[in-house]
PDB file of N, CA and C in Angstrom:
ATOM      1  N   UNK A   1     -88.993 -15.046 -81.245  1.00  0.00           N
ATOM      2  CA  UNK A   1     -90.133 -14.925 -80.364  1.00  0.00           C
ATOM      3  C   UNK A   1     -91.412 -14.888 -81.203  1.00  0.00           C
ATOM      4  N   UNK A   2     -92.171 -15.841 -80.577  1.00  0.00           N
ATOM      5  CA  UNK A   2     -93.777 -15.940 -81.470  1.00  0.00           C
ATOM      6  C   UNK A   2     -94.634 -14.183 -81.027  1.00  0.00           C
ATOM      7  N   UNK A   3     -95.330 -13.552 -81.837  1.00  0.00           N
ATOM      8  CA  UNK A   3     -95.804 -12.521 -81.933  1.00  0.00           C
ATOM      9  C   UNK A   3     -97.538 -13.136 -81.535  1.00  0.00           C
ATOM     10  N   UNK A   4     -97.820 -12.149 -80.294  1.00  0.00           N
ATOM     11  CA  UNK A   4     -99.561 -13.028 -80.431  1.00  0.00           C
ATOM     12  C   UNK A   4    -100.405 -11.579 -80.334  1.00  0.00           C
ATOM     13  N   UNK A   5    -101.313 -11.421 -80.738  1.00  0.00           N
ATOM     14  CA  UNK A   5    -101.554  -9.904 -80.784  1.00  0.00           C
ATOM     15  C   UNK A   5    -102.682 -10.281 -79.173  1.00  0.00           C
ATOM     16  N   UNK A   6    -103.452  -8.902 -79.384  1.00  0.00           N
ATOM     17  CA  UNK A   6    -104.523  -8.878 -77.950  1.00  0.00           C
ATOM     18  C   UNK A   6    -106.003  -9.296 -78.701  1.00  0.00           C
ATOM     19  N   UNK A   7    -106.271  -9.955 -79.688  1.00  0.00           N
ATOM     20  CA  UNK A   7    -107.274  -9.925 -80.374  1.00  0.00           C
ATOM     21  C   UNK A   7    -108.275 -11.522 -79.497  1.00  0.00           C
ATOM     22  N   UNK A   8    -109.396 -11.614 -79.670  1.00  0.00           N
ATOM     23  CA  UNK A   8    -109.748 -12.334 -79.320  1.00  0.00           C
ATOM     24  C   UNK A   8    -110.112 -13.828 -80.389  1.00  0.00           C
ATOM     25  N   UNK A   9    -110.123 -14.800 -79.793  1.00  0.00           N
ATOM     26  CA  UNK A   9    -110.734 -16.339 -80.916  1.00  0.00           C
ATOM     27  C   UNK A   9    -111.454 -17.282 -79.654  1.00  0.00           C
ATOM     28  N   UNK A  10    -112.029 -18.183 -81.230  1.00  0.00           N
ATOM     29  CA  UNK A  10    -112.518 -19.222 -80.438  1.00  0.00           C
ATOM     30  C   UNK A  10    -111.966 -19.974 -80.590  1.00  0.00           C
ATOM     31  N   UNK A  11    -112.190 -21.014 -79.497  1.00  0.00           N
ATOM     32  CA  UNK A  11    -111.627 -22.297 -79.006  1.00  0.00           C
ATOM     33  C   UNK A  11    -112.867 -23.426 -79.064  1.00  0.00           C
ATOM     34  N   UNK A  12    -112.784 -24.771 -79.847  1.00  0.00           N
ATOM     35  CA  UNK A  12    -113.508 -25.503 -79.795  1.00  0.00           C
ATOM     36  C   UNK A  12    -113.269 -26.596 -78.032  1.00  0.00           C
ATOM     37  N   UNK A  13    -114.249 -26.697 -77.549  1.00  0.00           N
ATOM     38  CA  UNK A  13    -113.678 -27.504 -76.333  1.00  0.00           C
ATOM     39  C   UNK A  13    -114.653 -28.698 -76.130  1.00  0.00           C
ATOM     40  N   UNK A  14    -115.229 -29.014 -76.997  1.00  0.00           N
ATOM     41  CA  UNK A  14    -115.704 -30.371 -77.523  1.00  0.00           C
ATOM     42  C   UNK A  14    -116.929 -29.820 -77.453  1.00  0.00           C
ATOM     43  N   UNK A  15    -117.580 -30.194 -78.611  1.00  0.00           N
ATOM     44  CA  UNK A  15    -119.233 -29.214 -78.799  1.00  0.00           C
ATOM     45  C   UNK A  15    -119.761 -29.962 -77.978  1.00  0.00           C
ATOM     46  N   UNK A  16    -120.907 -29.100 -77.428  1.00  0.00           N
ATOM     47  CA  UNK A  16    -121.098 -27.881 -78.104  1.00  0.00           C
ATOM     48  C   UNK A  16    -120.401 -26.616 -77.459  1.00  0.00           C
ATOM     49  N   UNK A  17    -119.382 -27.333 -76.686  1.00  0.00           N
ATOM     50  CA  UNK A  17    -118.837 -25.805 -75.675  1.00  0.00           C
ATOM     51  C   UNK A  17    -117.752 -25.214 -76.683  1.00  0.00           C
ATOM     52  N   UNK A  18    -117.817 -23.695 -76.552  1.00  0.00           N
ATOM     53  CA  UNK A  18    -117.021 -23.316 -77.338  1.00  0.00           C
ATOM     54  C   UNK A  18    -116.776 -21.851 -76.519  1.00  0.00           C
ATOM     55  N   UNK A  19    -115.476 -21.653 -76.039  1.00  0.00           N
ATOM     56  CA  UNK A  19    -114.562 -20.695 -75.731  1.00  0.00           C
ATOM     57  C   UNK A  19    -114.050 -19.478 -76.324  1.00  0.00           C
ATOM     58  N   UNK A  20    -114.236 -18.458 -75.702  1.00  0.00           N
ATOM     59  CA  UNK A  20    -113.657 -17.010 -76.390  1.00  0.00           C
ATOM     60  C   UNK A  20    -112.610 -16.943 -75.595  1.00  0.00           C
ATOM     61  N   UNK A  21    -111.553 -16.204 -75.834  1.00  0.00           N
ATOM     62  CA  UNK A  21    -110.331 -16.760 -75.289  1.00  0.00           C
ATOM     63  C   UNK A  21    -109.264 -15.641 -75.791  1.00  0.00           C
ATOM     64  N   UNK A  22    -108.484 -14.608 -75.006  1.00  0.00           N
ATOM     65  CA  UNK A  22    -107.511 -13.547 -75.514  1.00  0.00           C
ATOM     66  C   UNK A  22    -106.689 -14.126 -75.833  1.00  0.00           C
ATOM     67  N   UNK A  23    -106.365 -14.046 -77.241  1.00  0.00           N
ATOM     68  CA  UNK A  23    -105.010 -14.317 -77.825  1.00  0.00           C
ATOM     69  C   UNK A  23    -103.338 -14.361 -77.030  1.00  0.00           C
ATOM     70  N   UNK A  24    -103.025 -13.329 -76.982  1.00  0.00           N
ATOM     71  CA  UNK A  24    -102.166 -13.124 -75.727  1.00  0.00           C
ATOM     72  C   UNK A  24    -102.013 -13.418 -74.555  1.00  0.00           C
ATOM     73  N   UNK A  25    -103.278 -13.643 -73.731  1.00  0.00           N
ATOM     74  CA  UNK A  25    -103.241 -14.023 -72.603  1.00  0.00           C
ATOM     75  C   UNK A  25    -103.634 -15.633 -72.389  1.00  0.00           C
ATOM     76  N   UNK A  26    -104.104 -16.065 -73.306  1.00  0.00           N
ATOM     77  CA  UNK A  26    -104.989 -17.502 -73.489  1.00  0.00           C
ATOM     78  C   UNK A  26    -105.641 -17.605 -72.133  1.00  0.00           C
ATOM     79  N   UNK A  27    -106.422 -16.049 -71.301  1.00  0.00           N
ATOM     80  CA  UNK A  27    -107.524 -16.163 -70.635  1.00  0.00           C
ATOM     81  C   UNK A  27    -109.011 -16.393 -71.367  1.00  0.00           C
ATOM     82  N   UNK A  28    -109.978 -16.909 -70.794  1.00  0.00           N
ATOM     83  CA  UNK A  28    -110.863 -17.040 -71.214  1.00  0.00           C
ATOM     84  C   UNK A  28    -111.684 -16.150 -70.688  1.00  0.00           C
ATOM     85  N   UNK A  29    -112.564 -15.373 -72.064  1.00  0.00           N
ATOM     86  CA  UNK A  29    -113.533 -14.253 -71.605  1.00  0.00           C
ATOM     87  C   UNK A  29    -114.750 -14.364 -71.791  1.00  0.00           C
ATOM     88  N   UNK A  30    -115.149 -15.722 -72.372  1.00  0.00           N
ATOM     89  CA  UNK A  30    -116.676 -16.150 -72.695  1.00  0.00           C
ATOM     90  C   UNK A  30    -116.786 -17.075 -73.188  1.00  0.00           C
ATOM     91  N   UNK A  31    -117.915 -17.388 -72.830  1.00  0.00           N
ATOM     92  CA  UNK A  31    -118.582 -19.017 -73.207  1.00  0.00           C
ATOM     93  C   UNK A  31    -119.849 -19.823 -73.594  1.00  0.00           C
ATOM     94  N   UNK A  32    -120.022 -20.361 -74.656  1.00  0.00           N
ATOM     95  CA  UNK A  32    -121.303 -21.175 -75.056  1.00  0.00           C
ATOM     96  C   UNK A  32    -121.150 -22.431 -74.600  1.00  0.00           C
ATOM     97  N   UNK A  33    -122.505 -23.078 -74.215  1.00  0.00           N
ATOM     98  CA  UNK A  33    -122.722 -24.592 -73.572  1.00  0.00           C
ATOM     99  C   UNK A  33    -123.800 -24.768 -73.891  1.00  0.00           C
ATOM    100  N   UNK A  34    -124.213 -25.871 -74.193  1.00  0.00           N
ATOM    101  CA  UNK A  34    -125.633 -26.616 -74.567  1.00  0.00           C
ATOM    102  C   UNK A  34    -126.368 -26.591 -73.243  1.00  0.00           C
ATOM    103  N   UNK A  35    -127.545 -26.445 -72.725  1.00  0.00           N
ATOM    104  CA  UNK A  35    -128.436 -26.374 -71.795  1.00  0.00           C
ATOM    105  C   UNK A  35    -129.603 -27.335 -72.011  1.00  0.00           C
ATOM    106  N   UNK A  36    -130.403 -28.120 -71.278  1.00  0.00           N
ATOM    107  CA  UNK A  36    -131.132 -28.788 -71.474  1.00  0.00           C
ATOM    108  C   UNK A  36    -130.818 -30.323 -71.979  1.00  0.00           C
ATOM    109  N   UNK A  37    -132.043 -30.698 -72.355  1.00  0.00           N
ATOM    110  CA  UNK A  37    -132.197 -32.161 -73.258  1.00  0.00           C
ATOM    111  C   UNK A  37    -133.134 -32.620 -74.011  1.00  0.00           C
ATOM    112  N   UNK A  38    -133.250 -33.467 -75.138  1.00  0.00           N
ATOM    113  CA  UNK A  38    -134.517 -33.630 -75.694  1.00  0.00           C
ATOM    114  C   UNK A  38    -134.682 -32.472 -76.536  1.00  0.00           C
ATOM    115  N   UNK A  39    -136.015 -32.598 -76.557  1.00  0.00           N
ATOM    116  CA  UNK A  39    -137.085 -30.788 -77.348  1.00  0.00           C
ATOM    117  C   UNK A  39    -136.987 -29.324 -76.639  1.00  0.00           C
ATOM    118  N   UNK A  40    -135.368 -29.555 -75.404  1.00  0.00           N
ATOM    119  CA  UNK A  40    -135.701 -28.276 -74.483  1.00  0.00           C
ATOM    120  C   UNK A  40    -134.423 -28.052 -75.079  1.00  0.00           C
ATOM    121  N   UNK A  41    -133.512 -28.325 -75.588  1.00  0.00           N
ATOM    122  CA  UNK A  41    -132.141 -28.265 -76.287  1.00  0.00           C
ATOM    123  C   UNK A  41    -132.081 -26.227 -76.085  1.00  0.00           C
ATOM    124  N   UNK A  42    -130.817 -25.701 -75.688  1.00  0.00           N
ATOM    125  CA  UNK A  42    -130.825 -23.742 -75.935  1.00  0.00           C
ATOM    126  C   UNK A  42    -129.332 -23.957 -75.587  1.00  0.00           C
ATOM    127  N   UNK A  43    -128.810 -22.930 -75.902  1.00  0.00           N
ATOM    128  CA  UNK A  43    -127.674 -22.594 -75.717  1.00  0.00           C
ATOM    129  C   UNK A  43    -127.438 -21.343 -74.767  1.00  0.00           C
ATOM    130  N   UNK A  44    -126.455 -21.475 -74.307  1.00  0.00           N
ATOM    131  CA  UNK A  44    -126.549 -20.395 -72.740  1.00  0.00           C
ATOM    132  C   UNK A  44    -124.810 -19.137 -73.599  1.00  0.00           C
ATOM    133  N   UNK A  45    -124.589 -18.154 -73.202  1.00  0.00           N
ATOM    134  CA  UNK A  45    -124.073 -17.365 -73.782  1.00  0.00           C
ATOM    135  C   UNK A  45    -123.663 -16.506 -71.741  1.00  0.00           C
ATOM    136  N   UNK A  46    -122.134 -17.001 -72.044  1.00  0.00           N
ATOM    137  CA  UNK A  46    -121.755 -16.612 -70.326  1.00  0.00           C
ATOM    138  C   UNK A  46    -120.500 -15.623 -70.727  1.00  0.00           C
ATOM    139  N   UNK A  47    -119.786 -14.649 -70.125  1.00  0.00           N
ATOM    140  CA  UNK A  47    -118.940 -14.005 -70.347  1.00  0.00           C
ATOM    141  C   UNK A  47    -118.375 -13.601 -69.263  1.00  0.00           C
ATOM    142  N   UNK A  48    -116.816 -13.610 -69.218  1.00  0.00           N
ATOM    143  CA  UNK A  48    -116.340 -13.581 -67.824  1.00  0.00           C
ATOM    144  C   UNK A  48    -115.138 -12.225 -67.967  1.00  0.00           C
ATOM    145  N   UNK A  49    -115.629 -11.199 -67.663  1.00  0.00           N
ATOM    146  CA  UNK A  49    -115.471  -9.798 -67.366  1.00  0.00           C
ATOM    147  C   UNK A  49    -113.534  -9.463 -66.614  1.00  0.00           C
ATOM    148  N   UNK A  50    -114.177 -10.239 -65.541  1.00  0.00           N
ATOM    149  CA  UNK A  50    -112.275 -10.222 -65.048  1.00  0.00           C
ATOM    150  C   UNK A  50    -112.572 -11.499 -64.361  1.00  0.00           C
ATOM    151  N   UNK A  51    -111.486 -11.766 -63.496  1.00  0.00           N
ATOM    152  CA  UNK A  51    -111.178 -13.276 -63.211  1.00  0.00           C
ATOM    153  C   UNK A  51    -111.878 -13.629 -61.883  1.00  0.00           C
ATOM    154  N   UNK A  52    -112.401 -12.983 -61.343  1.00  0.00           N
ATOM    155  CA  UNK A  52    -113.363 -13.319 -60.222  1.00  0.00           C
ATOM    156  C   UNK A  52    -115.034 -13.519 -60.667  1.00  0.00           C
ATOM    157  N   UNK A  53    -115.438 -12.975 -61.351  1.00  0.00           N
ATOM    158  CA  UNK A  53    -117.006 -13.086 -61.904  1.00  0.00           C
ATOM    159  C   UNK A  53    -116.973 -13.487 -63.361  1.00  0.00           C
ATOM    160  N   UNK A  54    -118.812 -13.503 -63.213  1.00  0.00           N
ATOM    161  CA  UNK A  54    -119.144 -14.257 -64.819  1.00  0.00           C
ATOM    162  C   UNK A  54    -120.698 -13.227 -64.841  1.00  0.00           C
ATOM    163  N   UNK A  55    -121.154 -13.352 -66.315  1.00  0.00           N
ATOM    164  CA  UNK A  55    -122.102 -12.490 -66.507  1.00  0.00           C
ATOM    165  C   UNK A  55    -122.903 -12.660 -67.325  1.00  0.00           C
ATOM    166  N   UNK A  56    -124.068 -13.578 -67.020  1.00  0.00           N
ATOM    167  CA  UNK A  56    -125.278 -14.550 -68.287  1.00  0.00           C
ATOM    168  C   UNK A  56    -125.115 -13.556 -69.185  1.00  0.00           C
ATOM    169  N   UNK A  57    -125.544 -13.619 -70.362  1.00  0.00           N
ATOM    170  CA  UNK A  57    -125.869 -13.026 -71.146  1.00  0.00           C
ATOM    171  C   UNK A  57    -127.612 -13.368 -71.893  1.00  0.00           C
ATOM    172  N   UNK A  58    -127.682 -14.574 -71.449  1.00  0.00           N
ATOM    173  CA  UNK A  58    -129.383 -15.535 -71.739  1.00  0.00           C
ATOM    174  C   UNK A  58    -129.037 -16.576 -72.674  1.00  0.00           C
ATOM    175  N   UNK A  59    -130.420 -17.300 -72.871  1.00  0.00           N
ATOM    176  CA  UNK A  59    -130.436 -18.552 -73.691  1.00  0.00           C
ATOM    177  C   UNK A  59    -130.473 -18.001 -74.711  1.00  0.00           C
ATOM    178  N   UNK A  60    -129.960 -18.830 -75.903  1.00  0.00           N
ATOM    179  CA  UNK A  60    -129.975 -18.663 -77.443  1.00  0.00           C
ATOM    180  C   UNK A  60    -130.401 -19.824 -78.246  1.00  0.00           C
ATOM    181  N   UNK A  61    -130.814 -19.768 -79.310  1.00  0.00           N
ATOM    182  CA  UNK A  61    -131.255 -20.956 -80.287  1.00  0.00           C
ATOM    183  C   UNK A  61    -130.487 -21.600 -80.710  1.00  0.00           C
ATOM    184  N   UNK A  62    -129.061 -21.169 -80.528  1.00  0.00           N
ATOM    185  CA  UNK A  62    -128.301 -21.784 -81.494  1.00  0.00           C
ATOM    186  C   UNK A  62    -126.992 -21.757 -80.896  1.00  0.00           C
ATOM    187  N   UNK A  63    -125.802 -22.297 -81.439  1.00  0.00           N
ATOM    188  CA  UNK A  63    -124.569 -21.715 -80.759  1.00  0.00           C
ATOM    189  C   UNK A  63    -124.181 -20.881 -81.362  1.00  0.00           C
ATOM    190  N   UNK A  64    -124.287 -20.070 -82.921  1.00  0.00           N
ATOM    191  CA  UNK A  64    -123.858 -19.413 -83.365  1.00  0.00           C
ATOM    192  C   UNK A  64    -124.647 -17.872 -82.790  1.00  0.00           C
ATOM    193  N   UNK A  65    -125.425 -18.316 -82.641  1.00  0.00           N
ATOM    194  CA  UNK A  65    -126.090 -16.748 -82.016  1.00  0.00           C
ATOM    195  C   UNK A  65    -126.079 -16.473 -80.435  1.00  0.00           C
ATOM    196  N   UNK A  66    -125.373 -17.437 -79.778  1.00  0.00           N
ATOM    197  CA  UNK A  66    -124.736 -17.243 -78.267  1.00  0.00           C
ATOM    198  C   UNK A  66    -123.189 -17.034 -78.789  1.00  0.00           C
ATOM    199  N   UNK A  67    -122.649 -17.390 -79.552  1.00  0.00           N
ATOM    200  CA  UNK A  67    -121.118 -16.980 -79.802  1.00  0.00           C
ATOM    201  C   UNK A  67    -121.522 -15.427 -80.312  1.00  0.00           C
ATOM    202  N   UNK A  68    -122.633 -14.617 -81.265  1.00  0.00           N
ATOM    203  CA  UNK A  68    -122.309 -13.332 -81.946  1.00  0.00           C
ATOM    204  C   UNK A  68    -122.570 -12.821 -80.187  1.00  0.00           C
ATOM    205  N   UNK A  69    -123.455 -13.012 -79.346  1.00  0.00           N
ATOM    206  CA  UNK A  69    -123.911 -12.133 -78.468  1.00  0.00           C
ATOM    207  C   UNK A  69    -122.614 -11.911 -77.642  1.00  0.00           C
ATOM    208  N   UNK A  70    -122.128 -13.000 -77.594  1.00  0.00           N
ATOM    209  CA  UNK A  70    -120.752 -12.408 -76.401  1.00  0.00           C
ATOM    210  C   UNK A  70    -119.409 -11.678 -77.198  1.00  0.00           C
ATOM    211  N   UNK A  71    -119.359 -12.215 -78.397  1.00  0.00           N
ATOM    212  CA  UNK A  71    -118.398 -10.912 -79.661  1.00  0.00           C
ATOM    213  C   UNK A  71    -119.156  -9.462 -79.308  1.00  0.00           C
ATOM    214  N   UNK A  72    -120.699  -9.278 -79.848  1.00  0.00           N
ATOM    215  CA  UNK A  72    -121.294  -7.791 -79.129  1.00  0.00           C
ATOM    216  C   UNK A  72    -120.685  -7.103 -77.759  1.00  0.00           C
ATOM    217  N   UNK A  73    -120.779  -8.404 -76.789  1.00  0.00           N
ATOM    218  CA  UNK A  73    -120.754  -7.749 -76.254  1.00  0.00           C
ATOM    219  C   UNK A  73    -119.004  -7.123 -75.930  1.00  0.00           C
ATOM    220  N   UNK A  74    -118.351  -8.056 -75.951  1.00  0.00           N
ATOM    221  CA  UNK A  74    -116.981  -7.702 -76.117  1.00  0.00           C
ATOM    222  C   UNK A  74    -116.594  -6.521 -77.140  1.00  0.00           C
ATOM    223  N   UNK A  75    -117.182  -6.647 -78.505  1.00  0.00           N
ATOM    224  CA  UNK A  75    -117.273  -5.388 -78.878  1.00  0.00           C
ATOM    225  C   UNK A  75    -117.494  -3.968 -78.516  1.00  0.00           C
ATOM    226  N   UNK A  76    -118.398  -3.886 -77.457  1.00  0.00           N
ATOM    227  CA  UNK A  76    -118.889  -3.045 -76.807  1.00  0.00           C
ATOM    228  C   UNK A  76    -118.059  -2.558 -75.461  1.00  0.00           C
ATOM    229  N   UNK A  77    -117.640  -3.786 -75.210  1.00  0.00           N
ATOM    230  CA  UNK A  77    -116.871  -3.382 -74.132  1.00  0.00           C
ATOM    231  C   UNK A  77    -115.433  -3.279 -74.152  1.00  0.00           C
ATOM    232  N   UNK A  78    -115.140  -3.164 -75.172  1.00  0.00           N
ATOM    233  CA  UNK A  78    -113.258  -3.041 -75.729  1.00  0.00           C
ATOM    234  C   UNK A  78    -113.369  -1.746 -76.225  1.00  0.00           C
ATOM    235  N   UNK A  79    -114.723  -0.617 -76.687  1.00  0.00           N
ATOM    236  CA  UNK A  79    -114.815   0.452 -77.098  1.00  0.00           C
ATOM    237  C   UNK A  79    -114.659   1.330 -76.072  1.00  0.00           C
ATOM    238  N   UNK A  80    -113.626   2.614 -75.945  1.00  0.00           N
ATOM    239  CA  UNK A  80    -113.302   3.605 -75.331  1.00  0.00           C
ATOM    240  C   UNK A  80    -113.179   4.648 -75.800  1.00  0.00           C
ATOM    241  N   UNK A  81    -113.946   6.109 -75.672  1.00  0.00           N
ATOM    242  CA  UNK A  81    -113.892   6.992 -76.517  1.00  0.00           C
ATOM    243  C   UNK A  81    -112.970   8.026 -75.349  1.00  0.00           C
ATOM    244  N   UNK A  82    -112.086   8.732 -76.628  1.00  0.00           N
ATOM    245  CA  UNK A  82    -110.738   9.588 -76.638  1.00  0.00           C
ATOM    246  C   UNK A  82    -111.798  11.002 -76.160  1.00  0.00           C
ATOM    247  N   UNK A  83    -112.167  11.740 -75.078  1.00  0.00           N
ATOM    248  CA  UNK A  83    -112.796  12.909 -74.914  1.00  0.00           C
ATOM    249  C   UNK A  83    -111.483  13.903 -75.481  1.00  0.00           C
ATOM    250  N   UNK A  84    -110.685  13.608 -75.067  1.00  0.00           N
ATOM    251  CA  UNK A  84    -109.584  14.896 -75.446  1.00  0.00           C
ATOM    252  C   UNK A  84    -109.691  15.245 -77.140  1.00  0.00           C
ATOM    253  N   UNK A  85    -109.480  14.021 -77.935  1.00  0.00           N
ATOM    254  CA  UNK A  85    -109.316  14.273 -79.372  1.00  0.00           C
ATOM    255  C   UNK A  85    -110.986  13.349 -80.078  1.00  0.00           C
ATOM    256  N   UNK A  86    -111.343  13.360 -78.970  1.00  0.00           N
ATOM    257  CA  UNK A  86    -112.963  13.407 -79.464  1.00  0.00           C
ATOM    258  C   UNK A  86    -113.647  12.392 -80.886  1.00  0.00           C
ATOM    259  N   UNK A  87    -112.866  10.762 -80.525  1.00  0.00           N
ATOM    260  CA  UNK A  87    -112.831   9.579 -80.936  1.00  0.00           C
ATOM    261  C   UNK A  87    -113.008   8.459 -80.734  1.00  0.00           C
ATOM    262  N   UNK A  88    -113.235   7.455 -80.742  1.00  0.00           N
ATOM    263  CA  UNK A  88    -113.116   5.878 -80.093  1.00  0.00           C
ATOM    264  C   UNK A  88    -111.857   5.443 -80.378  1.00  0.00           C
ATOM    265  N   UNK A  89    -111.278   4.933 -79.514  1.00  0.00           N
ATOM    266  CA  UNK A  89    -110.348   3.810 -79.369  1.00  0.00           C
ATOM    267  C   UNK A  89    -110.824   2.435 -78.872  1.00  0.00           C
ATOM    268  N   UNK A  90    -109.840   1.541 -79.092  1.00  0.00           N
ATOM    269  CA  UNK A  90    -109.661   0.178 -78.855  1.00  0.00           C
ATOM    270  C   UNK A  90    -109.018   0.375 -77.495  1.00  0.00           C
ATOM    271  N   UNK A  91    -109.394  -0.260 -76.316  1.00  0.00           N
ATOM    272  CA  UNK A  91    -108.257  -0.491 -75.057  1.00  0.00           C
ATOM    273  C   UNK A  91    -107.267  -1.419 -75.965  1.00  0.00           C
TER     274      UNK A  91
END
């Protein structure tokens, strides 16, 4: 049996779109896309929470700085602190 942990990656899905995507589940939890055309060129930074909604995050300059914003925010939101033994955990 292949071992897949709960960690998250990206997925190239033909640039400039590029996919965050649970290892384990191969759901998708966020997303960069090119916006515009010409001299208006931005990158949009979308993240999809559970399987019914999605949640802008805003335009970015770049794709690499719409891919760190939705890692933040996933970072942020995979953090759970232990009140009993008075710590953070990982869900």
């Amino acid at each position: 049996m292949l071992f897949r942990s709960n960690n998250k990656e990206w997925y190239g899905g033909g640039q400039p779109n590029l996919y965050y995507y649970v290892d384990l589940t191969g759901r998708i939890v966020g997303e960069t896309s090119l916006t515009g055309t010409g001299n208006t060129c931005k990158f949009s930074a979308t993240v999809y929470p559970d399987n019914q909604s999605s949640l802008s995050l805003g335009m970015y300059i770049s794709s690499e700085k719409a891919k760190e914003a939705i890692e933040r925010y996933w970072i942020r939101e995979d953090e759970v602190y232990d009140m009993i033994n008075e710590r953070m955990l990982n869900k």
